[in-house]
PDB file of C-alpha atoms in Angstrom:
ATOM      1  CA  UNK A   1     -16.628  31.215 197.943  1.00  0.00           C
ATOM      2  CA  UNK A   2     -14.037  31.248 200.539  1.00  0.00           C
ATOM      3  CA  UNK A   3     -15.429  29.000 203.179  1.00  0.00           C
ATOM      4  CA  UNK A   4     -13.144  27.060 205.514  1.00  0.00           C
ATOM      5  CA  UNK A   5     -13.896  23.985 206.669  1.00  0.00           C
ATOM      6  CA  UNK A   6     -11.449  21.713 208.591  1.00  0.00           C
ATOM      7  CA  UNK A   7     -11.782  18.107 209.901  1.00  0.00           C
ATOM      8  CA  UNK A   8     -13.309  17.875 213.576  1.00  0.00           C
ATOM      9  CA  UNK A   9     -10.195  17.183 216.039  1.00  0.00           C
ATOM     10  CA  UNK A  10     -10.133  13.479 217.315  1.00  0.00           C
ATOM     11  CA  UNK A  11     -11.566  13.494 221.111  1.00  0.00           C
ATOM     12  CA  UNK A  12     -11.265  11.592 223.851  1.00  0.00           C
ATOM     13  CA  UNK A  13     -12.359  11.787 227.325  1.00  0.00           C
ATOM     14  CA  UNK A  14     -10.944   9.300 229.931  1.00  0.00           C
ATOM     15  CA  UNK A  15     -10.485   8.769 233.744  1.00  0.00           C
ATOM     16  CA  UNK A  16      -7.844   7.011 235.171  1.00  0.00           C
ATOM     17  CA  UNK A  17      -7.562   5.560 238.780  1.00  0.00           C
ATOM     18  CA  UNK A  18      -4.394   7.601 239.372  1.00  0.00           C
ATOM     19  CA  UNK A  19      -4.325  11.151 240.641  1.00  0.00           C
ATOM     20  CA  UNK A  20      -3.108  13.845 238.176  1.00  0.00           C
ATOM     21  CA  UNK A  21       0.816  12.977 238.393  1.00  0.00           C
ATOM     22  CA  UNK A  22       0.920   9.655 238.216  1.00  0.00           C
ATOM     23  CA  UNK A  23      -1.133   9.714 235.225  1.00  0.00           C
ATOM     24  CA  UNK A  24       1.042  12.710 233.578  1.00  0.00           C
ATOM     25  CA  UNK A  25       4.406  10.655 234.688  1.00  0.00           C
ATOM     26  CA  UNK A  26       2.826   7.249 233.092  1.00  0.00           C
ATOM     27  CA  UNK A  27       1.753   9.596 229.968  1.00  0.00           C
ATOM     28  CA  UNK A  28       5.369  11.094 229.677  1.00  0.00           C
ATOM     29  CA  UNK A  29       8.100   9.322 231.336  1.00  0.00           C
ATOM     30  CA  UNK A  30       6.297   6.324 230.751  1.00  0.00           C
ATOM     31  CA  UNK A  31       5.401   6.079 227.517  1.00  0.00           C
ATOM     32  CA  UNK A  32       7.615   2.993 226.671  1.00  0.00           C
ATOM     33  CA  UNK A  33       5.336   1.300 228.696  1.00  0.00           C
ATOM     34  CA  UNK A  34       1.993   1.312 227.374  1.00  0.00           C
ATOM     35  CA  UNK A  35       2.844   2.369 223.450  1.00  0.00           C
ATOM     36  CA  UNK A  36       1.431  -0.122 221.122  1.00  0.00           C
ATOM     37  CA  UNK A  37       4.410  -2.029 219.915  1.00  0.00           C
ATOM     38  CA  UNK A  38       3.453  -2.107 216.671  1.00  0.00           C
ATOM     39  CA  UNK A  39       2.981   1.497 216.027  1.00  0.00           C
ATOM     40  CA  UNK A  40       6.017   2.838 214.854  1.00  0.00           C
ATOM     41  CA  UNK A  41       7.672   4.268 211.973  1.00  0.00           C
ATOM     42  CA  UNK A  42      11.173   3.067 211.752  1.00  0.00           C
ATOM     43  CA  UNK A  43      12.242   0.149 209.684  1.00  0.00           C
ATOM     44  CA  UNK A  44      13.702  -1.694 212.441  1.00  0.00           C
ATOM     45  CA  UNK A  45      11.444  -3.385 214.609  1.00  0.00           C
ATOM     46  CA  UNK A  46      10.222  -1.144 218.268  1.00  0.00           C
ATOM     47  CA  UNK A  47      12.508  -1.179 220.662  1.00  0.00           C
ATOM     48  CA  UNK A  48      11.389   1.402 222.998  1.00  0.00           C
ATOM     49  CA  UNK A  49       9.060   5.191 222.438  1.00  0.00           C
ATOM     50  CA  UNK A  50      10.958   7.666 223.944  1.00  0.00           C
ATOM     51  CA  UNK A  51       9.366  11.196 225.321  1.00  0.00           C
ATOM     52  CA  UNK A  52      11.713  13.471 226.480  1.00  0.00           C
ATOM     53  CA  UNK A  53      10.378  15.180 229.928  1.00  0.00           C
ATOM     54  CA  UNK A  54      10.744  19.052 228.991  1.00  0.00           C
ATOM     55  CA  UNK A  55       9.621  21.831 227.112  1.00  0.00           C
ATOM     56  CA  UNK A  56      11.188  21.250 222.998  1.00  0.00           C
ATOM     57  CA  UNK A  57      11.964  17.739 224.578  1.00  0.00           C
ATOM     58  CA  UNK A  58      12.462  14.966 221.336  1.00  0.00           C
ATOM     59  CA  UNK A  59       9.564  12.431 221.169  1.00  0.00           C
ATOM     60  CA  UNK A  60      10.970   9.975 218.977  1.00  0.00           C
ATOM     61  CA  UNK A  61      11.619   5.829 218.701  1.00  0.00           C
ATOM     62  CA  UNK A  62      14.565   3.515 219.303  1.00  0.00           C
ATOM     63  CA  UNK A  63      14.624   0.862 216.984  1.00  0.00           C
ATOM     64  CA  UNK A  64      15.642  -3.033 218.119  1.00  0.00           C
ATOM     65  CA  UNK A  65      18.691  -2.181 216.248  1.00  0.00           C
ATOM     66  CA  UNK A  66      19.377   0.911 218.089  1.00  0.00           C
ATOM     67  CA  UNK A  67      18.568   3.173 215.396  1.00  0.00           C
ATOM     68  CA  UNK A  68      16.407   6.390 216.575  1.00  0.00           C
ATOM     69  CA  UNK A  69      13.383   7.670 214.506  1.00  0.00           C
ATOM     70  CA  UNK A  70      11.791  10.752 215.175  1.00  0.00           C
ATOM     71  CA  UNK A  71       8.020  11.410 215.939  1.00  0.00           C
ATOM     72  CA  UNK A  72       7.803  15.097 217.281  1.00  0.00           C
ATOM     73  CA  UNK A  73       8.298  16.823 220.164  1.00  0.00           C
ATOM     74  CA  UNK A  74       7.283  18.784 223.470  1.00  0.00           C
ATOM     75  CA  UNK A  75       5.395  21.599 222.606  1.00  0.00           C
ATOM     76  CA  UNK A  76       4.300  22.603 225.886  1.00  0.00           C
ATOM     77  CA  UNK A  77       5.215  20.756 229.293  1.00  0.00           C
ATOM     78  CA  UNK A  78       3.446  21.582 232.415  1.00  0.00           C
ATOM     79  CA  UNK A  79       2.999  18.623 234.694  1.00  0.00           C
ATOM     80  CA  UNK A  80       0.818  17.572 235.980  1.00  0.00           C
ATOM     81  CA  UNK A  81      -2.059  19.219 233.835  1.00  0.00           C
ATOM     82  CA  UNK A  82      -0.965  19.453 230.770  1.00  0.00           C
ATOM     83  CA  UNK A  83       1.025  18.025 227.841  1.00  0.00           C
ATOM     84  CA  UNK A  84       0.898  19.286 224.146  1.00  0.00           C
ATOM     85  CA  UNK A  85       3.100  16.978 221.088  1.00  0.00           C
ATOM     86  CA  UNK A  86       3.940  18.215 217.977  1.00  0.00           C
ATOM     87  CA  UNK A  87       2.853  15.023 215.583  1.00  0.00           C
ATOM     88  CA  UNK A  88       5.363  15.354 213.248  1.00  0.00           C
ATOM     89  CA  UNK A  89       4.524  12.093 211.561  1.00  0.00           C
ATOM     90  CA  UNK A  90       2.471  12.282 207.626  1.00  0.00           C
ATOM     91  CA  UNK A  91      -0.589  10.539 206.770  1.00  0.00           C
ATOM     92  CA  UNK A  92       2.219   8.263 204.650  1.00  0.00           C
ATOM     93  CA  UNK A  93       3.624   7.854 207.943  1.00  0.00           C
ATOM     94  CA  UNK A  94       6.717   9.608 207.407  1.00  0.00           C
ATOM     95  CA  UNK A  95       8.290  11.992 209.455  1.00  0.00           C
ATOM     96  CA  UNK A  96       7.907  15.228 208.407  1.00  0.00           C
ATOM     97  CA  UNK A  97      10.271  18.270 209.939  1.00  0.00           C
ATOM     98  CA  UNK A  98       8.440  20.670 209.062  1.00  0.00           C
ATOM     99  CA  UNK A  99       4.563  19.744 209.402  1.00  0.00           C
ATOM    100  CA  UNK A 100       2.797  18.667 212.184  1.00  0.00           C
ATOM    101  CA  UNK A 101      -0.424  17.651 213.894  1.00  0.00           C
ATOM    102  CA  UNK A 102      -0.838  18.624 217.391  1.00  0.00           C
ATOM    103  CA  UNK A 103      -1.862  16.543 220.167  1.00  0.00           C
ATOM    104  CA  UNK A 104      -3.299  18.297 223.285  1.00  0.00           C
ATOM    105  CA  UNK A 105      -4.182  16.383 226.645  1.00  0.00           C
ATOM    106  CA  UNK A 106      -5.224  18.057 229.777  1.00  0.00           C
ATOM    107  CA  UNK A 107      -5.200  16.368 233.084  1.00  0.00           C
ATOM    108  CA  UNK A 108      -7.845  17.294 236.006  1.00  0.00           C
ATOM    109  CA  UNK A 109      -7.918  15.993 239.083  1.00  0.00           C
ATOM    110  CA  UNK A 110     -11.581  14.298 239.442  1.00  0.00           C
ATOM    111  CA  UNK A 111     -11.006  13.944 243.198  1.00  0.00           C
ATOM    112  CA  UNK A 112     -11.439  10.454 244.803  1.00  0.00           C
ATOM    113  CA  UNK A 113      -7.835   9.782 243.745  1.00  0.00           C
ATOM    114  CA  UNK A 114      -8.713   9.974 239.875  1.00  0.00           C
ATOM    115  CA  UNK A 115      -7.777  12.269 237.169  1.00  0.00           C
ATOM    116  CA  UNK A 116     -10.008  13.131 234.036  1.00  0.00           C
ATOM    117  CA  UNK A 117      -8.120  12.895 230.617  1.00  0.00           C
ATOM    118  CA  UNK A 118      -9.370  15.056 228.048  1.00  0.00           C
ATOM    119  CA  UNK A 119      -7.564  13.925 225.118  1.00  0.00           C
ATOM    120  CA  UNK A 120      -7.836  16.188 221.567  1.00  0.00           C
ATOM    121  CA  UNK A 121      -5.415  15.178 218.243  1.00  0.00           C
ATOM    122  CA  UNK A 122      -6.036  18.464 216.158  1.00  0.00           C
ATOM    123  CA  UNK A 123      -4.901  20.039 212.818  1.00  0.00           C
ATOM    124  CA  UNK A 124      -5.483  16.931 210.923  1.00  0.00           C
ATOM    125  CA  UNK A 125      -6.441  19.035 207.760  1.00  0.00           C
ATOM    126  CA  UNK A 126      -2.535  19.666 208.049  1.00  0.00           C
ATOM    127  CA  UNK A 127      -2.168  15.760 207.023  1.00  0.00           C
ATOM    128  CA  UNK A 128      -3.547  16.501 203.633  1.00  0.00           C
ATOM    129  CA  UNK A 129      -1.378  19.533 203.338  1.00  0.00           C
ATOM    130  CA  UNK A 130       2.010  18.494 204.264  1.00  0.00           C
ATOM    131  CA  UNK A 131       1.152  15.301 202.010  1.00  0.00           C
ATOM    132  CA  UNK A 132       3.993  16.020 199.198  1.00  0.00           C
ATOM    133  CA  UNK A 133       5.985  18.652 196.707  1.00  0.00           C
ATOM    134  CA  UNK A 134       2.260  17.663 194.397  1.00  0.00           C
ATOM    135  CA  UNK A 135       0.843  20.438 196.827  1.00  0.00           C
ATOM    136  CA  UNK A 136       3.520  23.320 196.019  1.00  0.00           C
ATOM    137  CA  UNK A 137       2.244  22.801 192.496  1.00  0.00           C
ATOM    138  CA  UNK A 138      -1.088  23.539 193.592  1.00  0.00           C
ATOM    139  CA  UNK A 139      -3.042  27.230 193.394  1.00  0.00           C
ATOM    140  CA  UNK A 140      -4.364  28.209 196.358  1.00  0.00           C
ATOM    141  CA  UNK A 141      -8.068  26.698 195.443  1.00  0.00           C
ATOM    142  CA  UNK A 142      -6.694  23.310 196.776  1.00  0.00           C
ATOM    143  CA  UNK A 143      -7.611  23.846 201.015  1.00  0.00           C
ATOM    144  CA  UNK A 144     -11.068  24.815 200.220  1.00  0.00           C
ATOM    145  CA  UNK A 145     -11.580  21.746 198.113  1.00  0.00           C
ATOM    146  CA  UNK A 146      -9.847  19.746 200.731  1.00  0.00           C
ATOM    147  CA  UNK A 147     -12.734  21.454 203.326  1.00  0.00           C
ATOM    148  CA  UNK A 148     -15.045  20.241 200.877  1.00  0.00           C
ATOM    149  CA  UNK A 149     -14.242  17.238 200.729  1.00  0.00           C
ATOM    150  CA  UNK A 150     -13.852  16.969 204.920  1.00  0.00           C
ATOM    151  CA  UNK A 151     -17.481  18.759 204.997  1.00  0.00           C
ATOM    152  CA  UNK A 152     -19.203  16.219 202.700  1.00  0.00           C
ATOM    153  CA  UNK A 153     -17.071  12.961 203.987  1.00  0.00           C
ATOM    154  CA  UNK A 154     -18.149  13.436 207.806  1.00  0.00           C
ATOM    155  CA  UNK A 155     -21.488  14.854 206.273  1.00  0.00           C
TER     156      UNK A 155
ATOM    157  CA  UNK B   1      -5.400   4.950 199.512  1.00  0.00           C
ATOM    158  CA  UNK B   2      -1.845   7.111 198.903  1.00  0.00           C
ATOM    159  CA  UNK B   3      -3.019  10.760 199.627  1.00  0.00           C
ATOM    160  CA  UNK B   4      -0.575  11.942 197.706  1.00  0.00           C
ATOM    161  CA  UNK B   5      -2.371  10.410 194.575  1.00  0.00           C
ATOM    162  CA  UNK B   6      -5.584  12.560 195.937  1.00  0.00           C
ATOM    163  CA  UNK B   7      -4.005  15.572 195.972  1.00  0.00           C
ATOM    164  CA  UNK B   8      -1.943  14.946 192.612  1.00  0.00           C
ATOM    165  CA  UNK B   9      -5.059  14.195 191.019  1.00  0.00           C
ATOM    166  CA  UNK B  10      -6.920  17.687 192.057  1.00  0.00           C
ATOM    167  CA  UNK B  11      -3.654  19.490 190.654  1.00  0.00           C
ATOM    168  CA  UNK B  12      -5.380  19.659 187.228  1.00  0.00           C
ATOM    169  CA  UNK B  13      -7.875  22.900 187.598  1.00  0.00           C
ATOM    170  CA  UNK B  14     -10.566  20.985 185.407  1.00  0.00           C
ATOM    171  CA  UNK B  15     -10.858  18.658 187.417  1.00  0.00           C
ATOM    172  CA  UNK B  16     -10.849  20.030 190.613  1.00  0.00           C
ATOM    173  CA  UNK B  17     -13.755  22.065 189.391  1.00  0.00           C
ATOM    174  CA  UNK B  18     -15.566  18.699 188.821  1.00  0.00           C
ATOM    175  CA  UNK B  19     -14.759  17.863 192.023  1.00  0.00           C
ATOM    176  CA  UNK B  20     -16.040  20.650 193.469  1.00  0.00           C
ATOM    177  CA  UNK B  21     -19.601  20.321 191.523  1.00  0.00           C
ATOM    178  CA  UNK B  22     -19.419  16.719 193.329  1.00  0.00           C
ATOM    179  CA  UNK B  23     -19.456  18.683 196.605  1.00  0.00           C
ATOM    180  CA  UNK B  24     -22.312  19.918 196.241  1.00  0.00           C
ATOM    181  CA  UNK B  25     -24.337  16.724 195.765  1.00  0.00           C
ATOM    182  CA  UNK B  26     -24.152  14.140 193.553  1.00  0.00           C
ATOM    183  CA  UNK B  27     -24.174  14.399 189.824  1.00  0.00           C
ATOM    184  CA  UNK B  28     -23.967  12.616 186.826  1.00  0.00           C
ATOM    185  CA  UNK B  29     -21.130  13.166 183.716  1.00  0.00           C
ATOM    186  CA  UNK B  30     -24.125  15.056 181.683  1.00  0.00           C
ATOM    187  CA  UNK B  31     -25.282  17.036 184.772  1.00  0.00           C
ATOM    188  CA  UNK B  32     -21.082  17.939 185.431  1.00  0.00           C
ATOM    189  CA  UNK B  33     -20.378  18.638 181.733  1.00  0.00           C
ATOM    190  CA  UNK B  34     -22.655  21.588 181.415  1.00  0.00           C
ATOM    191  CA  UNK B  35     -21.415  24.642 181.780  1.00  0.00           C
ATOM    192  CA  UNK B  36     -17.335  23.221 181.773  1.00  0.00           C
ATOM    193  CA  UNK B  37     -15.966  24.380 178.582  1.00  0.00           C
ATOM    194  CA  UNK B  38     -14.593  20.339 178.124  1.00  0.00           C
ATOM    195  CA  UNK B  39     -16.433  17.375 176.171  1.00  0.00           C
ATOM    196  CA  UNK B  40     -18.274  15.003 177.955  1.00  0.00           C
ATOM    197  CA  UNK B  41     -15.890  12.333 177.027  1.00  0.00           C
ATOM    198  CA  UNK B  42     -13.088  14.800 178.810  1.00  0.00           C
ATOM    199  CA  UNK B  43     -15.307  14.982 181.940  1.00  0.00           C
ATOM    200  CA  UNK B  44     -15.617  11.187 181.993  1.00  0.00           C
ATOM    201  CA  UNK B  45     -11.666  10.921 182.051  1.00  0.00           C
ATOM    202  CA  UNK B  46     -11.319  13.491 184.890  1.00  0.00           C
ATOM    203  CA  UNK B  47     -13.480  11.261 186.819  1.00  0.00           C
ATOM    204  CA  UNK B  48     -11.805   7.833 186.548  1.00  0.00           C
ATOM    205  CA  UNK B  49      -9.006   9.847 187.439  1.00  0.00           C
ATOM    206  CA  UNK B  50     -10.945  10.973 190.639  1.00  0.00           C
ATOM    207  CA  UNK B  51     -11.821   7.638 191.013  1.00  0.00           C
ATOM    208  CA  UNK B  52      -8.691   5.969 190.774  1.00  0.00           C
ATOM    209  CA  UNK B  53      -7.239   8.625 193.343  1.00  0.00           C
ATOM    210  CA  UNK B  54     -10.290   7.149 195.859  1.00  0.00           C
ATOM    211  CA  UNK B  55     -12.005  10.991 195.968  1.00  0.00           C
ATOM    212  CA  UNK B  56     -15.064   9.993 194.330  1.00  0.00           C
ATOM    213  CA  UNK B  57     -17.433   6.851 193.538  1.00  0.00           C
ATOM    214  CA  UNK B  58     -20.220   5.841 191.660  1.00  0.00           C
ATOM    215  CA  UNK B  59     -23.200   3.565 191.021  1.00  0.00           C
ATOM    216  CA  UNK B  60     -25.882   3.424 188.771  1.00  0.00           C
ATOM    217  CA  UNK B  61     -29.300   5.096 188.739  1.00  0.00           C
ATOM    218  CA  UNK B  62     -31.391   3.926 186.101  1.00  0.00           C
ATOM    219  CA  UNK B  63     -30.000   4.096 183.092  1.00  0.00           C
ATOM    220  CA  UNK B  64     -27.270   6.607 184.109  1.00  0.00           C
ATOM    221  CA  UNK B  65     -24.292   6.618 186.295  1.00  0.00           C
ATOM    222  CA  UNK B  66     -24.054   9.355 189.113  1.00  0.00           C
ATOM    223  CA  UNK B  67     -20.611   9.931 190.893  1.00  0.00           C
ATOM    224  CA  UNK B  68     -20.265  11.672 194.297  1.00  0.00           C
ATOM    225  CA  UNK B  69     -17.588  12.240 197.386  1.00  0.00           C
ATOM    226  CA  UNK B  70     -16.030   9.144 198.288  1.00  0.00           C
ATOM    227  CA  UNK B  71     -16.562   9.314 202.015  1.00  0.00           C
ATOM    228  CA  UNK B  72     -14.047   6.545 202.937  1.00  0.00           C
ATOM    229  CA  UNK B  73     -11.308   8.475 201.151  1.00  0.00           C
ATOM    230  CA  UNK B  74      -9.845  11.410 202.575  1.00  0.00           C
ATOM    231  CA  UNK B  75     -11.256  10.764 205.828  1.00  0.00           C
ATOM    232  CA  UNK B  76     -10.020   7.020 205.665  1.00  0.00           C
ATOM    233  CA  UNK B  77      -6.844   8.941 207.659  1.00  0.00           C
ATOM    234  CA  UNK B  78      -8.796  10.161 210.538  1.00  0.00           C
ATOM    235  CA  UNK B  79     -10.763   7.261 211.295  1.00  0.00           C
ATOM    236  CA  UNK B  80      -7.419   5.150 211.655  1.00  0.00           C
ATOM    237  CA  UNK B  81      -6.037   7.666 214.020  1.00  0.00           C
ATOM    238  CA  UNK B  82      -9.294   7.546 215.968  1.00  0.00           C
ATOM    239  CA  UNK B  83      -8.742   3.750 216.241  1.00  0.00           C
ATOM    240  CA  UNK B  84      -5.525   3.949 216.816  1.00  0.00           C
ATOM    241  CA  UNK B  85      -5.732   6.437 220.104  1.00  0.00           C
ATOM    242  CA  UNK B  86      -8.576   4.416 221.312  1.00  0.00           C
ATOM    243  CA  UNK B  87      -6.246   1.390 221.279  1.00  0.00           C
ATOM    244  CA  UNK B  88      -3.414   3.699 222.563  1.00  0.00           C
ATOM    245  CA  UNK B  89      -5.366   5.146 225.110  1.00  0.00           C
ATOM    246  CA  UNK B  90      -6.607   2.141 226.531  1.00  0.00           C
ATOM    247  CA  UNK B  91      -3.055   0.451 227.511  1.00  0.00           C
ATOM    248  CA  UNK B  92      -2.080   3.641 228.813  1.00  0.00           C
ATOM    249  CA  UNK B  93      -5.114   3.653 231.679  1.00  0.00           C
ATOM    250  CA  UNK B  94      -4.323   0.023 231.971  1.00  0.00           C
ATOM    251  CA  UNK B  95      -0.372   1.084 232.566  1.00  0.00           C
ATOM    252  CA  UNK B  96      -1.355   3.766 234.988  1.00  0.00           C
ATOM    253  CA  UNK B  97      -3.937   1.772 236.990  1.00  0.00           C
ATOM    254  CA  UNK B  98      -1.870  -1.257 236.992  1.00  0.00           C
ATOM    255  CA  UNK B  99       1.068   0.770 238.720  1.00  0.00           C
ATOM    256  CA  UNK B 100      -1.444   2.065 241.269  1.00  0.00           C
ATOM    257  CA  UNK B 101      -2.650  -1.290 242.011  1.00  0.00           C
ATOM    258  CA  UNK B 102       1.066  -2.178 242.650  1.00  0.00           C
ATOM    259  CA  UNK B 103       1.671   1.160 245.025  1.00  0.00           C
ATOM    260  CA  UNK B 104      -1.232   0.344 246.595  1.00  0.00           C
ATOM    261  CA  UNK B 105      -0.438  -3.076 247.855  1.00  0.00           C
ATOM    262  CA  UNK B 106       2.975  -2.325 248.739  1.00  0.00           C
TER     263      UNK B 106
END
């Protein structure tokens, strides 16, 4: 049996009161503003979430102490529609350098001065497999039991 | 949960082919022990050890105990990032409609 089956991507489907670049420029540049404080992964305490506003651009954290932490970065950069982030952050919530989720948002203008947010956090099946040097010991049976084990959870 | 305990504990082949008999429905330790060239007793330990790792559960059935797919476990991680962009989400609209209010009365 060599059936694949991965975790459904995390949606979400907003509209904003904002046309298309204000909302991108909030989303982006921004950021600092509206990040819950208390999501980060640094030991010192959130200081500010910083997205840099380019293509490979660093999306990382500044600590209180001034010590930076990093989350991802820009995967694809093309205001004002759309924005794609490498989450480069472990379901220990770790940063890993070489794993990632992705997180894909799209921004349309609705008209009537408001844009429509589709919203997507994909790849999570990658959590599981980026989750330590216990999966390089692993055979390769260990992503379809993982799909199993996805299938039958959201069953 | 510590998901690296889930995936340490499917590292032994044994039990990850006791898991995988859980995938299919749930079963009981007589029901999973035939047919796996281990004892009974063996299959019992594989599945405190899936227990412990929060990939399976059980409960009684009558006089029996049947184990399945811990539903809370691996997708415990998914379900805390859906929370969390929901939360995330919503002070971001509030951020970007709050500056438009602002532009607006200016």
């Amino acid at each position: 049996m060599s059936q694949t089956i991965t975790p459904a991507p995390i949606r979400k489907t907003l509209s904003v009161r904002a046309p298309p670049e204000k909302a991108f420029e909030v989303f982006t540049a921004g950021i600092d503003r509206w990040w819950p404080r208390t999501h980060h992964i640094g030991k010192a305490e959130l200081g500010r979430a910083v997205l840099e506003p380019r293509n490979g651009g660093r999306w990382y954290e500044v600590g209180v102490d001034g010590s930076e932490c990093e989350w991802g970065e820009v995967l694809l950069w093309e205001p004002p529609r759309r924005l794609m982030l490498a989450w480069h952050i472990t379901a220990q919530f770790t940063y890993d350098p070489d794993g990632y989720t992705e997180v894909d948002i799209r921004f349309t203008d609705a008209g009537d001065g408001t844009t429509r947010i589709d919203f997507e956090h994909r790849g999570l099946e990658r959590l599981g497999a980026e989750a330590g040097s216990t999966i390089a010991r692993m055979d390769s049976g260990w992503g379809q039991i993982l799909g199993l084990f996805l299938a039958a959870a959201e069953a | 949960m510590a998901y690296s305990n889930a995936f340490a504990a499917l590292a032994d082949p044994t039990r990850r082919e006791v898991f995988e008999r859980l995938a299919q429905g749930p079963r009981s330790v007589g029901d999973l022990a035939e047919g796996l060239p281990v004892s009974r007793p063996a299959v019992s330990q594989h599945l405190k050890v899936l227990k412990e790792a929060g990939l399976v559960t059980d409960h009684p059935e009558g006089a029996r105990r049947v184990y399945q797919i811990d539903p809370q476990g691996l997708g415990q991680m998914r379900a805390w990032l859906d929370r969390f962009w929901d939360a995330a989400l919503a002070a971001f609209q509030a951020e970007v409609e709050r500056d438009d209010d602002k532009e607006d009365e200016a």
